[in-house]
């Protein structure tokens, strides 16, 4: 597997709290795509971040990418119960478009 | 834009039967991907088409699995002689297919295959 064991985790928090999810990867990449998957649905795109961006924001979401440590993070501020989902990071091969997924983080936000 | 459409949403087959899963990519997208999702293995890449041509099938099991893309509007994943271990959610995704990381694939809602 190209992913570190620390990718497999489950988090349970209260609505309104902030949360940060981390992932690390072994194969060099310059692009990481974060996805969110709700029960019974396919993964939905959240943020795509490139190595020259280091940080990218979209609403309550913030992604970081550190190619030197081969790690990425996704933070959500002011979580809502509707943020309950599995969050995946994936390395993105810019030549082929192929994604390689990490194990994901199961996030439960309690109202 | 209806997104990536996968049919059926749920398919139940008996062991040894054939299953065909359908995917309609987003209009104008030239790249189509198939992934398989299970609790144990997570999201696994199966195969990939660009402009209907097979590019990378490195994730496909060598036996019983095949994928085609006969035209730009649909792709199929066929599993012959299904086995219980084939039970999974099969996800199709499409993208514009350009290089440079401008757009990662967009996923359909998947087909849940249950082999009894």
Short mmCIF file of N, CA and C in Angstrom, two decimals, chain A residues 3 6 22-25 29 32 34 49 54 64-73 89:
data_model
loop_
_atom_site.label_atom_id
_atom_site.label_comp_id
_atom_site.label_asym_id
_atom_site.label_seq_id
_atom_site.Cartn_x
_atom_site.Cartn_y
_atom_site.Cartn_z
N UNK A 3 -0.06 3.97 1.28
CA UNK A 3 -0.50 4.83 2.36
C UNK A 3 -0.01 4.34 3.70
N UNK A 6 -1.54 5.40 9.52
CA UNK A 6 -2.26 6.42 10.25
C UNK A 6 -3.46 6.96 9.50
N UNK A 22 -5.77 13.87 8.61
CA UNK A 22 -4.45 13.80 7.99
C UNK A 22 -4.31 12.56 7.13
N UNK A 23 -3.48 12.66 6.13
CA UNK A 23 -3.09 11.47 5.38
C UNK A 23 -1.66 11.63 4.90
N UNK A 24 -1.01 10.52 4.75
CA UNK A 24 0.35 10.52 4.22
C UNK A 24 0.42 9.50 3.09
N UNK A 25 1.36 9.68 2.19
CA UNK A 25 1.45 8.81 1.02
C UNK A 25 2.92 8.52 0.73
N UNK A 29 3.73 12.71 -5.47
CA UNK A 29 2.65 13.31 -6.24
C UNK A 29 2.72 14.82 -6.09
N UNK A 32 -3.16 16.40 -4.80
CA UNK A 32 -3.99 15.58 -3.93
C UNK A 32 -5.43 16.06 -4.05
N UNK A 34 -9.17 15.68 -2.31
CA UNK A 34 -9.96 15.20 -1.17
C UNK A 34 -11.39 14.95 -1.64
N UNK A 49 -5.73 20.10 -4.39
CA UNK A 49 -4.63 20.99 -4.01
C UNK A 49 -3.36 20.53 -4.69
N UNK A 54 0.29 24.71 -1.37
CA UNK A 54 0.53 24.46 0.06
C UNK A 54 -0.74 24.52 0.90
N UNK A 64 -4.20 21.28 3.08
CA UNK A 64 -2.78 21.57 2.97
C UNK A 64 -2.09 20.41 2.30
N UNK A 65 -0.95 20.71 1.69
CA UNK A 65 -0.16 19.67 1.05
C UNK A 65 1.31 19.98 1.28
N UNK A 66 2.02 19.02 1.82
CA UNK A 66 3.45 19.15 2.06
C UNK A 66 4.16 18.01 1.33
N UNK A 67 4.69 18.31 0.16
CA UNK A 67 5.32 17.25 -0.63
C UNK A 67 6.63 16.79 0.00
N UNK A 68 7.27 17.63 0.83
CA UNK A 68 8.53 17.21 1.45
C UNK A 68 8.29 16.09 2.46
N UNK A 69 7.16 16.15 3.17
CA UNK A 69 6.82 15.09 4.11
C UNK A 69 5.80 14.12 3.52
N UNK A 70 5.41 14.37 2.29
CA UNK A 70 4.42 13.53 1.59
C UNK A 70 3.17 13.35 2.46
N UNK A 71 2.59 14.48 2.82
CA UNK A 71 1.39 14.43 3.64
C UNK A 71 0.44 15.54 3.24
N UNK A 72 -0.82 15.31 3.55
CA UNK A 72 -1.87 16.29 3.27
C UNK A 72 -2.84 16.29 4.44
N UNK A 73 -3.52 17.41 4.62
CA UNK A 73 -4.53 17.47 5.67
C UNK A 73 -5.76 18.19 5.17
N UNK A 89 -8.48 11.03 1.03
CA UNK A 89 -7.55 11.75 0.18
C UNK A 89 -7.05 10.79 -0.89
#
